[in-house]
XYZ file of C-alpha atoms in Angstrom:
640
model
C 0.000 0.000 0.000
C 2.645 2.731 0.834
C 4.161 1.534 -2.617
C 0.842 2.721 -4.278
C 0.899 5.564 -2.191
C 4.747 6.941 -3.209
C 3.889 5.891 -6.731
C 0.745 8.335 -6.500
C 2.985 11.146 -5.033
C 4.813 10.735 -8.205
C 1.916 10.567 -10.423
C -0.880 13.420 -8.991
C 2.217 15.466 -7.136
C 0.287 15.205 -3.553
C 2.071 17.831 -1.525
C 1.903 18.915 2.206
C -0.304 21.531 0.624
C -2.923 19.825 -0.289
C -5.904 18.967 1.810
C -8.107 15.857 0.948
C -11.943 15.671 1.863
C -13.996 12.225 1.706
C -17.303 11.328 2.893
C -16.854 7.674 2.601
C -16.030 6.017 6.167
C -12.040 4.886 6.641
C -13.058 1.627 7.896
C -15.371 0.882 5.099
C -12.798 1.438 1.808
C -9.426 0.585 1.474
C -9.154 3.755 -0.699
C -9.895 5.731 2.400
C -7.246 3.994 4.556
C -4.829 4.357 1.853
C -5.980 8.635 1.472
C -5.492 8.415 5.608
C -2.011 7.258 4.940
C -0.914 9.524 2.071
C -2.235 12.433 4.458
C 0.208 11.414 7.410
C 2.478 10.373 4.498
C 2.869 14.141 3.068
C 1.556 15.685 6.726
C -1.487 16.574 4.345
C -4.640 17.181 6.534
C -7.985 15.364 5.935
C -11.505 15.584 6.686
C -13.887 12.884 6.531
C -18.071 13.589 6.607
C -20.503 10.903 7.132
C -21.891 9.221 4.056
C -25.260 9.382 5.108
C -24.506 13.338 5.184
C -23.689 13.126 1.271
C -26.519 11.026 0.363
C -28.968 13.086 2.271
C -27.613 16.677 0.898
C -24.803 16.084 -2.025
C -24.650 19.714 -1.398
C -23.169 19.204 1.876
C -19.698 17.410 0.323
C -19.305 20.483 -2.137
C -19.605 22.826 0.791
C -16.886 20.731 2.739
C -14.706 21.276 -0.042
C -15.427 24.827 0.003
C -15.030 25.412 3.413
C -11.755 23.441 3.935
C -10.481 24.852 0.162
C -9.960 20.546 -0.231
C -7.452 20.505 -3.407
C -8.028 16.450 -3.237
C -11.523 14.736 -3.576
C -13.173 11.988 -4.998
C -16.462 9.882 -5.681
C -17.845 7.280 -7.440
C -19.760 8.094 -10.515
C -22.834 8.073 -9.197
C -21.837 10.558 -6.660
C -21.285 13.042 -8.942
C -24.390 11.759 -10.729
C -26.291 12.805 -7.533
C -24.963 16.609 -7.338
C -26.339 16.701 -10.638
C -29.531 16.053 -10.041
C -29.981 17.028 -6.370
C -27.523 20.031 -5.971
C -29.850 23.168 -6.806
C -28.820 26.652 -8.575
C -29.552 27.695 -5.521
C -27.008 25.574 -3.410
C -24.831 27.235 -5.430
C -24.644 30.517 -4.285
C -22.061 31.735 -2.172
C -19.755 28.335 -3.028
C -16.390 28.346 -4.024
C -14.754 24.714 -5.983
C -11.512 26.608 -7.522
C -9.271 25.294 -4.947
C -10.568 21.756 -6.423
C -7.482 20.323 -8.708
C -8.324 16.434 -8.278
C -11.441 15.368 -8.456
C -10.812 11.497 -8.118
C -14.000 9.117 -10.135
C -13.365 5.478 -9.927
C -14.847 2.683 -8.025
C -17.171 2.147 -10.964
C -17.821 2.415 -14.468
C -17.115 6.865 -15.308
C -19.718 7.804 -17.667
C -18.733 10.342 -20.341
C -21.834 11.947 -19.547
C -21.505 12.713 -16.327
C -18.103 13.721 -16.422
C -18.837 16.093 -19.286
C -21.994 18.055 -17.439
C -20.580 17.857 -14.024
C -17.752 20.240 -15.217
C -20.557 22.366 -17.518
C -22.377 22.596 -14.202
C -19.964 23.540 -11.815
C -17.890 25.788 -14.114
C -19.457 28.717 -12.959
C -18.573 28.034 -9.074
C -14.737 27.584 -10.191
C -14.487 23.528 -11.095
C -12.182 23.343 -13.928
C -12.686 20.883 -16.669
C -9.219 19.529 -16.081
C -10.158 18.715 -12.120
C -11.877 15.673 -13.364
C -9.177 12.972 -12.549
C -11.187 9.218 -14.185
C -9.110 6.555 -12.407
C -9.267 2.728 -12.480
C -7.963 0.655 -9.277
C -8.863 -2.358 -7.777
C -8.786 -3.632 -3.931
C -6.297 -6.582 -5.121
C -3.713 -3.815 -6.283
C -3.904 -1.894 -3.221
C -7.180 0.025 -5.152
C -5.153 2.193 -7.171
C -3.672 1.247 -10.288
C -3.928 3.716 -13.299
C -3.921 7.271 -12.988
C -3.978 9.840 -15.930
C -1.837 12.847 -16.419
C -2.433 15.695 -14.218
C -4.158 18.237 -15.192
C -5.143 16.591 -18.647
C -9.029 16.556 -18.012
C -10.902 13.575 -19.172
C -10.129 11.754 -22.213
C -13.454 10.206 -24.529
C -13.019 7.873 -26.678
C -15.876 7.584 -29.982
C -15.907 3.940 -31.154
C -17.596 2.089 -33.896
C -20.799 0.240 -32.025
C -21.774 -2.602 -34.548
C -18.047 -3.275 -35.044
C -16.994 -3.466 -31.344
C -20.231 -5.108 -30.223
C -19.978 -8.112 -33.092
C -15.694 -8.352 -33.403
C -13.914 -6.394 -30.193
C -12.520 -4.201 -31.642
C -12.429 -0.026 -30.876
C -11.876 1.327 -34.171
C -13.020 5.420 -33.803
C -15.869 6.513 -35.009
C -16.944 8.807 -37.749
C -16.782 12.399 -35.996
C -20.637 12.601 -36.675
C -21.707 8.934 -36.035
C -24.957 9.249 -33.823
C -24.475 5.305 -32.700
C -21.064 5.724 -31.335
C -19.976 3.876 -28.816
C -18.232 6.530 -25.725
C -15.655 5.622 -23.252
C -13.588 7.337 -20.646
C -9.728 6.887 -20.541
C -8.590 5.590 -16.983
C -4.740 7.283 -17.317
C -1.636 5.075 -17.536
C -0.201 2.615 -14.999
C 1.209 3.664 -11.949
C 5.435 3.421 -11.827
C 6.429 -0.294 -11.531
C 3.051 -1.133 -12.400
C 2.030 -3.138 -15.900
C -1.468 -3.846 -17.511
C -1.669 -6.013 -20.345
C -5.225 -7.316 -22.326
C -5.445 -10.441 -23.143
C -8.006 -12.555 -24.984
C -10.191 -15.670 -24.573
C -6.694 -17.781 -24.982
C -4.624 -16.057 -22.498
C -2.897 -14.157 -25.817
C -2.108 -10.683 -25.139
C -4.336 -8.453 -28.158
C -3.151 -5.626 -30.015
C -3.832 -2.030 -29.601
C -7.779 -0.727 -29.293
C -8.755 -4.615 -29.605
C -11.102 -5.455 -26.410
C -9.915 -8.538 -23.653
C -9.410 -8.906 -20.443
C -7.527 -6.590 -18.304
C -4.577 -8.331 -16.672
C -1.975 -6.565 -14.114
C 1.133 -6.823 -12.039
C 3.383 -4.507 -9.675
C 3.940 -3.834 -6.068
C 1.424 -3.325 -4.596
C -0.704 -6.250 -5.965
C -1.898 -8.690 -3.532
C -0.558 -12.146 -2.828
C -3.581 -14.052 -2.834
C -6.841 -13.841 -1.143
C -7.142 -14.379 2.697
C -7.790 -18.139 3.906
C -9.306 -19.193 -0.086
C -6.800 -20.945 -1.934
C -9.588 -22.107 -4.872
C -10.136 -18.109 -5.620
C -6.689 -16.718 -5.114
C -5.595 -20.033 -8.013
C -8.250 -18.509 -10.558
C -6.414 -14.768 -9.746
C -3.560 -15.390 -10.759
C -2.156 -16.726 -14.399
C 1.334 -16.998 -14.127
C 2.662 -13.364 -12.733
C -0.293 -11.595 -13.876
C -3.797 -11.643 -11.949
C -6.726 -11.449 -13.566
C -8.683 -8.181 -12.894
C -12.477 -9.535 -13.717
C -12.585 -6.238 -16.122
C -12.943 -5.849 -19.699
C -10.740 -2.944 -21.501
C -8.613 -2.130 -24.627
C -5.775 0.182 -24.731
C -4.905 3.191 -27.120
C -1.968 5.409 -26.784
C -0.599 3.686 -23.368
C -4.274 5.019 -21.674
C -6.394 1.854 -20.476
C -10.287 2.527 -21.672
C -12.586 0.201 -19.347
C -15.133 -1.137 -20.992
C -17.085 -3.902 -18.130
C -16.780 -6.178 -16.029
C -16.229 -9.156 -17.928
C -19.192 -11.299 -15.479
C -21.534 -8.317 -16.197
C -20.963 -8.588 -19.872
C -24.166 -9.944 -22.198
C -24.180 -11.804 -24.653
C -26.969 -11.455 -27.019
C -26.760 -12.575 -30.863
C -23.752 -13.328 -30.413
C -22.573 -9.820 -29.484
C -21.279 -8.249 -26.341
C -23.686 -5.700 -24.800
C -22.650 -3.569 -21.938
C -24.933 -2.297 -19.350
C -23.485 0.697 -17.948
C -24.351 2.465 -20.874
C -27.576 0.925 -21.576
C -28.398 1.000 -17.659
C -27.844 5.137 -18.109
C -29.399 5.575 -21.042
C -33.167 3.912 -19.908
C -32.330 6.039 -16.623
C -32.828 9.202 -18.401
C -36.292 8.201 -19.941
C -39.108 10.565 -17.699
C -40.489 8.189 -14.803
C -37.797 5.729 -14.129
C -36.280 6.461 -11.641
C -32.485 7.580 -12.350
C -29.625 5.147 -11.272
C -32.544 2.639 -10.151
C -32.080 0.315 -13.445
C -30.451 -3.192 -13.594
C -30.111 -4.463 -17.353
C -28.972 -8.202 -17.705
C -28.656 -11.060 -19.284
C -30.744 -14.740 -18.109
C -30.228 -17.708 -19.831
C -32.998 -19.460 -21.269
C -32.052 -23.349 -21.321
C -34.357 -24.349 -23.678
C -32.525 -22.276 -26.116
C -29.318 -21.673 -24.704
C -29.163 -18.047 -25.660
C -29.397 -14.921 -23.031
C -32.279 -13.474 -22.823
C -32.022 -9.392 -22.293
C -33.453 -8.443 -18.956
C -34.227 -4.475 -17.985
C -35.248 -4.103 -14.369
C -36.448 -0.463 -13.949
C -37.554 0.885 -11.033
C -40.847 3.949 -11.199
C -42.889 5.429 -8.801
C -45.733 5.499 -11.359
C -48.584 2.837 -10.827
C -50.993 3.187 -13.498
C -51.292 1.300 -16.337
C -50.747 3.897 -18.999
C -48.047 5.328 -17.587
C -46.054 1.343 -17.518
C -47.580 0.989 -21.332
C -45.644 4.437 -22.383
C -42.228 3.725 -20.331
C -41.979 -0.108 -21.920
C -42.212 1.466 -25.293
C -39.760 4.367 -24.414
C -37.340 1.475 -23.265
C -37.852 -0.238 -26.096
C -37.215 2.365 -28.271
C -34.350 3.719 -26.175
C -32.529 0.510 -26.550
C -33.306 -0.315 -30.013
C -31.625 2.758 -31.205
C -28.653 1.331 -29.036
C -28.300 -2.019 -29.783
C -30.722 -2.806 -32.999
C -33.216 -4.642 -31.150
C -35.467 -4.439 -27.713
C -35.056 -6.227 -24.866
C -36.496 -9.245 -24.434
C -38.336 -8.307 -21.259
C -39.069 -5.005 -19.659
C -39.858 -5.214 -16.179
C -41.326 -2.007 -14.287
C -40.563 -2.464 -10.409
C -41.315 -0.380 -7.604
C -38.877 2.018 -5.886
C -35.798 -0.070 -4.233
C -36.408 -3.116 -6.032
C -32.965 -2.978 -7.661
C -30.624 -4.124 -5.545
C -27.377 -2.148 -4.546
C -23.798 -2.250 -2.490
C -23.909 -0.535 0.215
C -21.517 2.148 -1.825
C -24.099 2.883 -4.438
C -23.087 -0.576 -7.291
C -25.928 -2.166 -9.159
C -25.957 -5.508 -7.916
C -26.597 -7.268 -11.049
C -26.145 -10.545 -10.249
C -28.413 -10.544 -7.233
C -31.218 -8.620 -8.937
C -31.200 -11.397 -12.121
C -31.108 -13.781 -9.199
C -34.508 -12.725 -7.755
C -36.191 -11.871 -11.143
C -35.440 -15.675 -11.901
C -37.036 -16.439 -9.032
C -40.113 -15.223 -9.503
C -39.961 -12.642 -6.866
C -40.886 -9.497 -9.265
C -43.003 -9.457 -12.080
C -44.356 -12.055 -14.068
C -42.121 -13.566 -16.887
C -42.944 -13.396 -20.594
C -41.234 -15.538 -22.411
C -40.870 -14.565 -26.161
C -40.061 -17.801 -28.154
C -40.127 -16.780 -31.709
C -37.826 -13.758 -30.622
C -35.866 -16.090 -28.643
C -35.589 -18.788 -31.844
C -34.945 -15.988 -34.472
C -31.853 -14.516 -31.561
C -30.821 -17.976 -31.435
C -30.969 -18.109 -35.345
C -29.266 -14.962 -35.890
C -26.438 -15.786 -32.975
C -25.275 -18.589 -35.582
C -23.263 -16.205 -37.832
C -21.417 -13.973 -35.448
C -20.881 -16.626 -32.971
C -19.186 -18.835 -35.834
C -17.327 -15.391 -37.058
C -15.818 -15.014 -33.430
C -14.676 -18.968 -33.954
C -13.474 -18.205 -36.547
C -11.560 -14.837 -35.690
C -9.626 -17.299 -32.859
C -8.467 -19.779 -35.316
C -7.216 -17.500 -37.748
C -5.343 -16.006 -35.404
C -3.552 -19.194 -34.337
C -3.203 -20.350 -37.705
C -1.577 -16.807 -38.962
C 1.093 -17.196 -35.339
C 2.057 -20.553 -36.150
C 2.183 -19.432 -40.229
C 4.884 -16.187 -39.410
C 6.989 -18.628 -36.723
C 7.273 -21.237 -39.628
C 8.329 -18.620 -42.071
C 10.907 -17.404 -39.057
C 12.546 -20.471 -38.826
C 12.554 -21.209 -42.277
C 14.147 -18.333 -43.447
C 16.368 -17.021 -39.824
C 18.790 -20.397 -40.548
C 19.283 -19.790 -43.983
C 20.363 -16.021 -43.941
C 22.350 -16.268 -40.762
C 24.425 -19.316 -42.627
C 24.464 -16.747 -45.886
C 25.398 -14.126 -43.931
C 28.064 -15.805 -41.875
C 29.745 -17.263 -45.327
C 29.961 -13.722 -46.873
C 33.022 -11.266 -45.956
C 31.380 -8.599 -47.436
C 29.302 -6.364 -45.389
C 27.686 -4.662 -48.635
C 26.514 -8.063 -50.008
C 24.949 -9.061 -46.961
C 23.116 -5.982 -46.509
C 21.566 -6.050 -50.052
C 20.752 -9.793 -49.308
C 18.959 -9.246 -45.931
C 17.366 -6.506 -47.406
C 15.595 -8.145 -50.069
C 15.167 -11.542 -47.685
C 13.077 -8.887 -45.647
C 11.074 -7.409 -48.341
C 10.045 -11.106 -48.936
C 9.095 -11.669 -45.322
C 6.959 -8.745 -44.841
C 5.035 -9.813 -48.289
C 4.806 -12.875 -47.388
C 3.692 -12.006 -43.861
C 0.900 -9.992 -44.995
C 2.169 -7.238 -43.520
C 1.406 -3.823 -44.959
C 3.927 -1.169 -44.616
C 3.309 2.531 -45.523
C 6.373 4.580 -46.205
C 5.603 8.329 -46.226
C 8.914 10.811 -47.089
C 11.214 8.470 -48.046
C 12.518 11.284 -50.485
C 13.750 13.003 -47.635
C 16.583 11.074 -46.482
C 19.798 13.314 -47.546
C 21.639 11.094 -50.152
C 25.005 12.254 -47.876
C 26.696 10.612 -45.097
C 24.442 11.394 -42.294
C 22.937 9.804 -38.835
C 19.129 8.256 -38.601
C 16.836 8.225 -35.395
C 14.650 6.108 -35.270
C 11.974 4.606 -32.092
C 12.299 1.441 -30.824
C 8.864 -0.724 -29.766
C 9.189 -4.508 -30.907
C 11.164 -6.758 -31.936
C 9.954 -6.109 -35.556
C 11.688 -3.070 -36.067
C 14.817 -4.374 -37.313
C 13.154 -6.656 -39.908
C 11.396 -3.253 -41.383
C 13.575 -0.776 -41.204
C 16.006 -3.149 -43.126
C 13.010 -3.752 -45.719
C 12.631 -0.340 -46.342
C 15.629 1.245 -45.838
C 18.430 1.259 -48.863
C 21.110 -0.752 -48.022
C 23.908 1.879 -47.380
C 22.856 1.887 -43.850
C 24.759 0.122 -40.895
C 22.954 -0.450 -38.060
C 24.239 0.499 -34.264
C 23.519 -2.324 -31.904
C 24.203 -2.262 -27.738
C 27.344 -4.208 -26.728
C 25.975 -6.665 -25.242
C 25.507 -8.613 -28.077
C 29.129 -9.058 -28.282
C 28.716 -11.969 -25.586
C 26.072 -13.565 -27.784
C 27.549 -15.759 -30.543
C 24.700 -15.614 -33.060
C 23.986 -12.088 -32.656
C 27.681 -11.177 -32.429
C 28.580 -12.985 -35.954
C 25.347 -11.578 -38.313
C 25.619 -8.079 -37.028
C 29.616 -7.691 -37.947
C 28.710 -9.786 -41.093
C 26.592 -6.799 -42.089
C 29.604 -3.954 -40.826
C 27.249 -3.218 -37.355
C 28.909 -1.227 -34.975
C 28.735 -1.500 -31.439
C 28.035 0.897 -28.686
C 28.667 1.070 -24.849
C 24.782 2.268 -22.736
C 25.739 2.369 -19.062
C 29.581 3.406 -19.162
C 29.566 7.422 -19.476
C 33.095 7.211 -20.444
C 33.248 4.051 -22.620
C 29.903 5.782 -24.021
C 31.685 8.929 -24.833
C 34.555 6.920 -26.684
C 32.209 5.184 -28.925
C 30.694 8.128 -30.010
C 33.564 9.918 -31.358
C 34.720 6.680 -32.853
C 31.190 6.134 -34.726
C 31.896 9.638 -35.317
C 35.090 9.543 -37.091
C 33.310 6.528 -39.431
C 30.824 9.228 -40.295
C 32.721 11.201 -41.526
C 34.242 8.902 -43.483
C 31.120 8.942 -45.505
C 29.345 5.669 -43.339
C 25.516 6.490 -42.641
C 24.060 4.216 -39.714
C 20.740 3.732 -37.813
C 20.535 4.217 -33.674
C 17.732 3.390 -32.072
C 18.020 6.525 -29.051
C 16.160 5.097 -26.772
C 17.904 2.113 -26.614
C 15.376 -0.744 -25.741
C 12.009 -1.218 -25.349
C 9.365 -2.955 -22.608
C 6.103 -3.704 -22.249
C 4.397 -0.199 -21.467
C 3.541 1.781 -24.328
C 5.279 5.305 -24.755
C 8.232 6.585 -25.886
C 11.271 6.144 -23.521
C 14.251 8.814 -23.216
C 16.552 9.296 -25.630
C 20.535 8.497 -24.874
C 22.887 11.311 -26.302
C 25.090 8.789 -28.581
C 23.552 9.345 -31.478
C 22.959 13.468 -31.518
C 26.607 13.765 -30.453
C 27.861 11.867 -33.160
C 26.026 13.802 -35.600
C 27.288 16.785 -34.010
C 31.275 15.990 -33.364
C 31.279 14.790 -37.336
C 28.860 17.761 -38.604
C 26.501 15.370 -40.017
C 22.610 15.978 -40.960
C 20.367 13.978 -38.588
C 17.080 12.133 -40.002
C 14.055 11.283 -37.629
C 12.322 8.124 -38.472
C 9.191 7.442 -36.210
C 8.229 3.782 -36.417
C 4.081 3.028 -35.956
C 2.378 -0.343 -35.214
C 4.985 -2.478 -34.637
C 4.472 -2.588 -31.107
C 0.441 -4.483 -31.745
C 2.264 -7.042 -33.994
C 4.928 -8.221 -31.530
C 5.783 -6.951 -28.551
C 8.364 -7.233 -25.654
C 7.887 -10.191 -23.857
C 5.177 -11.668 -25.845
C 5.568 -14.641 -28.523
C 2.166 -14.565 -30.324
C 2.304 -12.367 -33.321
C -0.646 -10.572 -34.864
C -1.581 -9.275 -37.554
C -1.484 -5.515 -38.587
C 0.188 -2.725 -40.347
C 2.978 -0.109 -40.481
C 3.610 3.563 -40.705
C 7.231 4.625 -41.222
C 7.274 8.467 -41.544
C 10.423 10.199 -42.193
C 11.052 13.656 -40.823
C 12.805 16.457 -42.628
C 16.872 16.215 -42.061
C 18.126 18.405 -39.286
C 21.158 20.127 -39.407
C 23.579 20.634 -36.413
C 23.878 24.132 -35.013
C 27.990 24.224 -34.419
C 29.652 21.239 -32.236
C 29.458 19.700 -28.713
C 26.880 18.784 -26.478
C 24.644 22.055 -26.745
C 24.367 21.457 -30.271
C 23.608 17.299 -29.855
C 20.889 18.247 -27.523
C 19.158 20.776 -29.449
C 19.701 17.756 -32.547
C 17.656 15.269 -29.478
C 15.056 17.977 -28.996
C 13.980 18.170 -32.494
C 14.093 14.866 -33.509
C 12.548 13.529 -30.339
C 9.501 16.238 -31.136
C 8.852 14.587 -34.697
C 9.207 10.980 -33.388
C 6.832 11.602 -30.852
C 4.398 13.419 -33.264
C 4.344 10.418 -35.441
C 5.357 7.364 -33.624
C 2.054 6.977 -32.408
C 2.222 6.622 -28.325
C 2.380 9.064 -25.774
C 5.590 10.826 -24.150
C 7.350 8.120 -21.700
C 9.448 10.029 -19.825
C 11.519 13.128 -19.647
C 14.459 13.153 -22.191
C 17.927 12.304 -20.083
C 20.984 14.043 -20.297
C 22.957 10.929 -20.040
C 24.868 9.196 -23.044
């Protein structure tokens, strides 16, 4: 816990300035315990009201913050939800949210909406868009466990519905699509911390493809207390197993369900937060007081689509109106109604006691017979069943393709790594082998499937000069040797000197090796790569070095700028794109997908020395990041 709590420091900068207000009880939520400890942590004080305070009067949490100028809060979604509805213009006067900078929402699903009209609302009493802080944690990694940037404001994502509902995955929407799906970005993962998604077979999915969120780092726990059969399911290998559904874009984790709430209906994968909000706004149900979910009919074996909403209304024209409203309200959503819409008094739905729909538990009593009366629809439940067939078997047959295309690029691998290395190592001449891997690449890629997209290729000076590039799989080699011409050599770390295979093909193609750690060794192999420069060699770094599991792009090393400076040579950004969701670091299941290679404009060194290499780093580092696709992952470093 005091892990998660340093790494949050880091993260939200929590100073002894700051003052945090809660009205959920310390002995109910281990996020409170671990707020207690951050405030004795940074001698930060705290103030605590009684939840039954905020649920009574909403009104009366704003005013804390007011009154105690709180810099750090947070809620739930729903709490927010409730100062929306139950805060008046009124309540309003006289209150003051400015000193408000993180306004924590986790603990549930964050609903664009809300997050979008709670800042509209409360502009006016000083709550800044950017105070809204969406978060996703867990209580089996200490509750917190991705945070976004500070001071970024909330991030919405606009997906393609039919297309993420039927095959998983997020593409964005049209800017003007009225069906799109909306999610809210959940930040990064805390230092030390990792989140991968992984499918149905344990195989970690590319980039904006849905799975199941899977996580490791410090402050993850060890196992639940006294129930070895539960704590076995949690984990898979290093990683446990979150229960939540999510894809990632740009390094930011998008949450899309819990992966036991998820229906599936037609073979596609409905989600009832959103559906859940949007029969909540219909006049007469009562707001937050709607359970949607799925019960499996066994004489079909398909889901059939449940809505519990709760209404104070009685009569029977007033039920005949809101079932059609529903109806229409989720038809426009999904493409078809529900299968059963079932109108329930006030506190029918059941509920944690922090504010959750208990799903589960309310499908569990409407199967029971303990509200409403059930209305089976068989024809609609045989033509679901009959329309299931074909997205169902496209889902199959998504899976097997998928294997089929891994095992497909690993034969290819080992057909074709043995035969160049043996080329390669028979050759003297570095030229030879370079034009020779070259064009063994170009074959690979077509054979692979893989579509590359080379924009500015007319840039690269036809001198002597240096090129940049990214580093973010283990692809990268393979393509930049495709597309490159073959004049290049290629920089590689030293440690491949101790590795036989490595060692022999990369002096076979006239690589030259560099020193990372050593500043001094470091500094010598520069001018040396410097002096072949200048002799009219042009080679390929990779700046940052390495690369790891968490998207972003790491620091840059200086090796490469001051070479370029010390031999007055032109340096060429190359920003490498999509790599990473083919192959990435520690992974061994390759997918399918494409490439962007877009080369910068040549940048010229501004005199000699380090000034000169860093203002070379600067520029270069800019157009990688504009183009390389993932976000900034880390300040630059000033170290060789």
């Amino acid at each position: 816990l005091l892990a998660n709590i340093r790494a949050m420091g880091a993260t939200v900068a929590v100073t002894s300035n700051d003052v945090f207000v809660s009205w959920m009880p310390l002995y109910h939520d281990m996020g409170l315990i671990g707020a207690w400890l951050t405030s004795l942590y940074y001698a930060m004080p705290l103030a605590v009201m009684s939840p039954l305070a905020f649920l009574a009067h909403p009104r009366e949490w704003l005013r804390a913050i007011h009154r105690h100028r709180a810099t750090l809060s947070g809620a739930p979604n729903f709490g927010y939800e409730l100062c929306l509805r139950h805060v008046t213009n009124r309540d309003l006067e006289g209150l003051d949210l400015s000193s408000w900078r993180i306004a924590f929402n986790g603990a549930e699903a964050v609903s664009p909406d809300t997050v979008t009209r709670f800042a509209e609302r409360f502009r006016a009493v000083g709550f800044r868009p950017e105070t809204m802080f969406p978060v996703y944690g867990l209580a089996e990694s200490s509750v917190g466990l991705a945070f976004p940037p500070l001071a970024r404001g909330p991030l919405i994502d606009r997906i393609e519905r039919e297309r993420f509902m039927n095959t998983g995955h997020a593409r964005p929407a049209a800017r003007y699509d009225p069906t799109a799906l909306r999610f809210v970005a959940c930040g990064r993962p805390l230092p030390e911390h990792e989140i991968r998604i992984v499918d149905a077979a344990g195989f970690e999915v590319a980039e904006r493809e849905e799975g199941r969120l899977e996580f490791k780092g410090p402050s993850a726990t060890s196992g639940y207390y006294r129930n070895a059969d539960e704590t076995e399911h949690l984990f898979h290998g290093e990683w446990l197993d979150s229960g939540d559904r999510a894809y990632m874009a740009r390094g930011e984790v998008y949450i899309t369900g819990r992966a036991k709430n998820v229906i599936i209906r037609a073979g596609r994968n409905l989600y009832p937060d959103e559906l859940e909000e949007s029969v909540g706004n219909i006049p007469g149900v009562r707001k937050g007081c709607v359970a949607i979910f799925g019960s499996r009919d066994s004489a079909s074996g398909t889901e059939r689509l449940v809505v519990l909403a709760e209404t104070r209304a009685t009569d029977t024209p007033t039920h005949q109106r809101l079932r059609r409203e529903i109806n229409a309200a989720l038809t426009d959503l999904i493409g078809g109604a529900p299968d059963e819409v079932v109108l329930a008094p006030p506190y029918t739905v059941l509920k944690t006691s922090s504010g959750k729909i208990r799903r589960a538990a309310s499908r569990e009593i409407y199967e029971q017979g303990r509200i409403g009366q059930q209305y089976p629809l068989w024809w609609q439940l045989a033509r679901l069943l009959w329309a299931g067939l074909t997205p169902q078997w496209r889902r199959a047959s998504h899976t097997v393709a998928d294997l089929l295309y891994a095992a497909y690029l690993w034969a290819l691998f080992w057909i074709f790594a043995p035969l160049t290395w043996s080329a390669v190592a028979l050759i003297p001449r570095p030229e030879l082998n370079r034009r020779l891997i070259r064009a063994v690449a170009k074959l690979f890629i077509l054979l692979s499937a893989t579509r590359v997209r080379v924009h500015g290729l007319d840039q690269l000076p036809n001198e002597a000069h240096v090129l940049v590039t990214n580093h973010s799989s283990y692809i990268d080699g393979i393509v930049l040797t495709a597309v490159l011409p073959p004049r290049y050599g290629f920089v590689a770390k030293r440690e491949f000197l101790d590795q036989f295979v490595a060692r022999a093909f990369l002096r076979h193609i006239g690589a030259e090796f560099v020193e990372r750690f050593e500043v001094g060794r470091s500094a010598e192999d520069a001018r040396r790569l410097a002096l072949a420069a200048q002799a009219g060699r042009s080679f390929v770094f990779f700046p940052d070095g390495t690369f790891g599991r968490q998207v972003g792009l790491l620091p840059f090393h200086m090796g490469a700028f001051l070479t370029a400076a010390d031999a007055g040579l032109t340096v060429a950004p190359l920003a490498i794109r999509g790599t990473r969701s083919i192959l990435s670091d520690g992974q061994w299941f390759p997918r399918r997908g494409e490439v962007r290679i877009t080369i910068g404009a040549a940048l010229h060194p501004e005199g000699r020395g380090w000034e000169a290499a860093l203002k070379l780093r600067n520029a270069a580092r800019e157009m990688i990041l504009r183009y390389c696709g993932e976000p900034e992952g880390g300040a630059a470093t000033p170290g060789v």
